[in-house]
Amino acid sequence: MRVTYSDQLFSLMESVNLEINRYPYKDTGFIDKLRADDLRQSGHGVCSDYAYTKMLVLKDRGVDDSAMGIATCVNDRGELHAVLIVSTTEGDFVL
């Protein structure tokens, strides 16, 4: 599923990304693929927690969750990293 891209959606994704990225990062040395915490409750977390919380907030603000997914990739330091993907009619956005 893809959501319809609009300037309003882009602004929403940008603001949620900035809002959630303000939480402190707590490196536990691994990504727990079986669970993720809501940063708004725990106050800190790892990348999977950031991706999960961004998805929750976007869903709460009206973005269809079937257009969102969490993916893992390898960052420029060779480490696993979890990100949120939002699929839109104008392409996929990584938060």
XYZ file of N, CA and C in Angstrom:
285
model
N 0.847 -1.190 0.000
C 0.000 0.000 0.000
C 0.884 1.242 0.000
N 0.454 2.236 -0.706
C 1.147 3.532 -0.743
C 0.155 4.611 -0.341
N 0.644 5.603 0.384
C -0.199 6.753 0.705
C 0.055 7.834 -0.337
N -0.936 8.661 -0.538
C -0.812 9.746 -1.513
C 0.144 10.803 -0.979
N 1.163 11.096 -1.787
C 2.135 12.114 -1.402
C 1.504 13.494 -1.496
N 1.845 14.339 -0.528
C 1.463 15.752 -0.560
C 2.507 16.533 0.226
N 2.518 17.838 0.031
C 3.421 18.680 0.824
C 3.099 18.557 2.308
N 1.811 18.398 2.625
C 1.385 18.240 4.021
C 1.953 16.944 4.607
N 1.910 15.858 3.842
C 2.481 14.595 4.318
C 3.980 14.738 4.518
N 4.670 15.365 3.580
C 6.110 15.553 3.717
C 6.430 16.343 4.983
N 5.695 17.421 5.229
C 5.907 18.230 6.434
C 5.659 17.417 7.691
N 4.628 16.584 7.668
C 4.323 15.726 8.813
C 5.466 14.749 9.065
N 5.946 14.084 8.020
C 7.053 13.129 8.186
C 8.294 13.838 8.723
N 8.570 15.014 8.181
C 9.739 15.777 8.614
C 9.625 16.178 10.084
N 8.459 16.648 10.495
C 8.296 17.094 11.886
C 8.331 15.915 12.861
N 7.724 14.790 12.493
C 7.764 13.608 13.362
C 9.193 13.090 13.465
N 9.912 13.073 12.364
C 11.298 12.621 12.382
C 12.133 13.466 13.342
N 11.996 14.774 13.253
C 12.739 15.673 14.150
C 12.299 15.510 15.604
N 11.001 15.399 15.813
C 10.450 15.248 17.167
C 11.001 14.001 17.858
N 10.983 12.877 17.173
C 11.410 11.618 17.783
C 12.931 11.527 17.881
N 13.646 12.087 16.914
C 15.112 12.035 16.962
C 15.699 12.849 18.107
N 14.893 13.623 18.797
C 15.384 14.406 19.945
C 15.602 13.542 21.193
N 15.010 12.349 21.209
C 15.176 11.471 22.374
C 16.614 10.946 22.420
N 17.152 10.770 23.645
C 18.526 10.263 23.772
C 18.656 8.831 23.249
N 19.766 8.571 22.573
C 20.075 7.240 22.069
C 20.787 6.460 23.158
N 20.361 5.240 23.394
C 21.019 4.380 24.388
C 21.493 3.132 23.664
N 22.788 3.054 23.411
C 23.364 1.943 22.659
C 23.458 0.706 23.536
N 22.693 -0.319 23.153
C 22.753 -1.596 23.876
C 23.607 -2.603 23.117
N 24.126 -2.203 21.960
C 25.006 -3.069 21.209
C 24.313 -3.989 20.226
N 22.962 -3.973 20.199
C 22.251 -4.828 19.247
C 20.874 -4.262 18.970
N 20.279 -4.718 17.877
C 18.897 -4.375 17.556
C 18.046 -5.561 17.952
N 17.071 -5.344 18.802
C 16.163 -6.409 19.213
C 15.042 -6.491 18.186
N 15.088 -7.501 17.334
C 14.110 -7.621 16.260
C 12.751 -8.095 16.766
N 12.697 -8.568 17.999
C 11.451 -9.113 18.529
C 10.635 -8.113 19.320
N 11.225 -6.984 19.675
C 10.471 -5.985 20.425
C 11.047 -4.596 20.173
N 10.200 -3.634 20.372
C 10.629 -2.236 20.295
C 9.802 -1.472 21.307
N 10.389 -0.452 21.880
C 9.716 0.352 22.897
C 9.271 1.688 22.311
N 8.210 2.222 22.889
C 7.737 3.556 22.543
C 8.617 4.552 23.298
N 9.417 5.318 22.565
C 10.343 6.277 23.186
C 9.631 7.306 24.047
N 8.369 7.581 23.719
C 7.625 8.568 24.496
C 7.382 8.077 25.916
N 7.488 6.775 26.133
C 7.316 6.213 27.478
C 8.652 5.877 28.124
N 9.583 5.319 27.349
C 10.869 4.905 27.925
C 11.849 6.068 28.064
N 11.729 7.089 27.206
C 12.601 8.258 27.285
C 13.915 8.130 26.546
N 14.274 6.921 26.114
C 15.507 6.699 25.360
C 15.396 5.342 24.664
N 16.310 5.070 23.742
C 16.248 3.776 23.088
C 17.281 3.603 22.003
N 17.117 2.523 21.252
C 17.988 2.203 20.120
C 17.216 2.470 18.833
N 17.867 2.293 17.701
C 17.272 2.686 16.426
C 15.934 2.005 16.143
N 15.762 0.748 16.554
C 14.476 0.090 16.323
C 13.365 0.768 17.113
N 13.688 1.292 18.298
C 12.700 2.036 19.090
C 12.315 3.340 18.393
N 13.288 4.005 17.787
C 13.013 5.245 17.051
C 12.082 4.966 15.874
N 12.392 3.927 15.100
C 11.573 3.592 13.932
C 10.152 3.226 14.365
N 10.024 2.417 15.399
C 8.712 1.992 15.897
C 7.898 3.190 16.396
N 8.539 4.069 17.141
C 7.833 5.236 17.691
C 7.395 6.173 16.574
N 8.245 6.378 15.576
C 7.856 7.215 14.432
C 6.632 6.630 13.740
N 6.590 5.309 13.602
C 5.444 4.661 12.980
C 4.184 4.878 13.823
N 4.285 4.727 15.133
C 3.132 4.943 16.013
C 2.607 6.371 15.908
N 3.516 7.342 15.929
C 3.113 8.754 15.886
C 2.469 9.079 14.539
N 3.072 8.620 13.442
C 2.484 8.881 12.127
C 1.105 8.232 12.006
N 0.967 7.021 12.526
C -0.347 6.357 12.515
C -1.357 7.169 13.320
N -0.947 7.617 14.509
C -1.829 8.439 15.354
C -2.241 9.729 14.650
N -1.403 10.209 13.737
C -1.672 11.463 13.025
C -2.277 11.236 11.640
N -2.738 9.994 11.399
C -3.532 9.735 10.212
C -2.882 9.022 9.050
N -1.625 8.637 9.162
C -0.966 7.924 8.065
C -1.315 6.441 8.181
N -1.746 5.847 7.080
C -2.134 4.440 7.052
C -0.915 3.567 7.363
N -1.033 2.743 8.407
C 0.121 1.940 8.809
C 0.485 0.854 7.800
N -0.420 0.537 6.876
C -0.070 -0.457 5.864
C 0.919 0.102 4.838
N 1.155 1.408 4.865
C 2.131 2.041 3.977
C 3.473 2.246 4.674
N 3.611 1.703 5.881
C 4.844 1.878 6.645
C 5.431 0.527 7.027
N 6.742 0.479 7.101
C 7.423 -0.730 7.531
C 8.783 -0.387 8.100
N 9.289 -1.276 8.935
C 10.611 -1.090 9.524
C 11.579 -2.015 8.796
N 12.692 -1.448 8.377
C 13.714 -2.215 7.655
C 15.049 -2.071 8.371
N 15.895 -3.051 8.186
C 17.252 -2.947 8.715
C 18.208 -2.787 7.532
N 19.250 -2.037 7.768
C 20.265 -1.798 6.755
C 21.622 -1.737 7.452
N 22.656 -1.571 6.694
C 24.001 -1.417 7.247
C 24.410 0.034 7.028
N 24.804 0.698 8.125
C 25.186 2.108 8.004
C 26.626 2.234 7.492
N 27.091 3.466 7.389
C 28.429 3.707 6.844
C 29.559 3.219 7.747
N 29.230 2.836 8.989
C 30.222 2.256 9.908
C 30.168 0.731 9.909
N 29.318 0.160 9.029
C 29.196 -1.287 8.944
C 28.309 -1.900 10.018
N 27.509 -1.076 10.684
C 26.645 -1.550 11.771
C 25.206 -1.685 11.284
N 24.481 -2.649 11.860
C 23.058 -2.767 11.560
C 22.320 -1.552 12.079
N 21.339 -1.095 11.308
C 20.574 0.092 11.682
C 19.134 -0.108 11.236
N 18.170 0.183 12.099
C 16.745 0.072 11.764
C 16.207 1.439 11.377
N 15.361 1.451 10.345
C 14.757 2.696 9.861
C 13.291 2.459 9.550
N 12.534 3.538 9.524
C 11.141 3.474 9.112
C 11.061 3.851 7.636
N 10.320 3.055 6.871
C 10.072 3.345 5.456
C 8.597 3.723 5.316
N 8.332 4.868 4.695
C 6.965 5.281 4.392
C 6.834 5.259 2.867
N 5.943 4.396 2.355
C 5.742 4.265 0.912
C 4.659 5.223 0.451
N 5.025 6.092 -0.489
C 4.085 7.078 -1.009
C 3.988 6.933 -2.530
N 3.038 7.631 -3.092
C 2.861 7.623 -4.552
C 4.036 8.280 -5.277
N 4.879 8.996 -4.544
C 6.052 9.647 -5.145
C 7.353 8.953 -4.740
N 7.247 7.761 -4.167
C 8.445 7.016 -3.770
C 8.452 6.718 -2.285
N 9.489 6.018 -1.875
C 9.643 5.628 -0.473
C 10.527 6.634 0.257
N 10.124 6.955 1.470
C 10.873 7.890 2.307
C 11.401 7.131 3.523
N 12.670 7.362 3.842
C 13.335 6.702 4.966
C 13.464 7.698 6.095
N 12.932 7.328 7.255
C 13.013 8.184 8.428
C 13.858 7.500 9.483
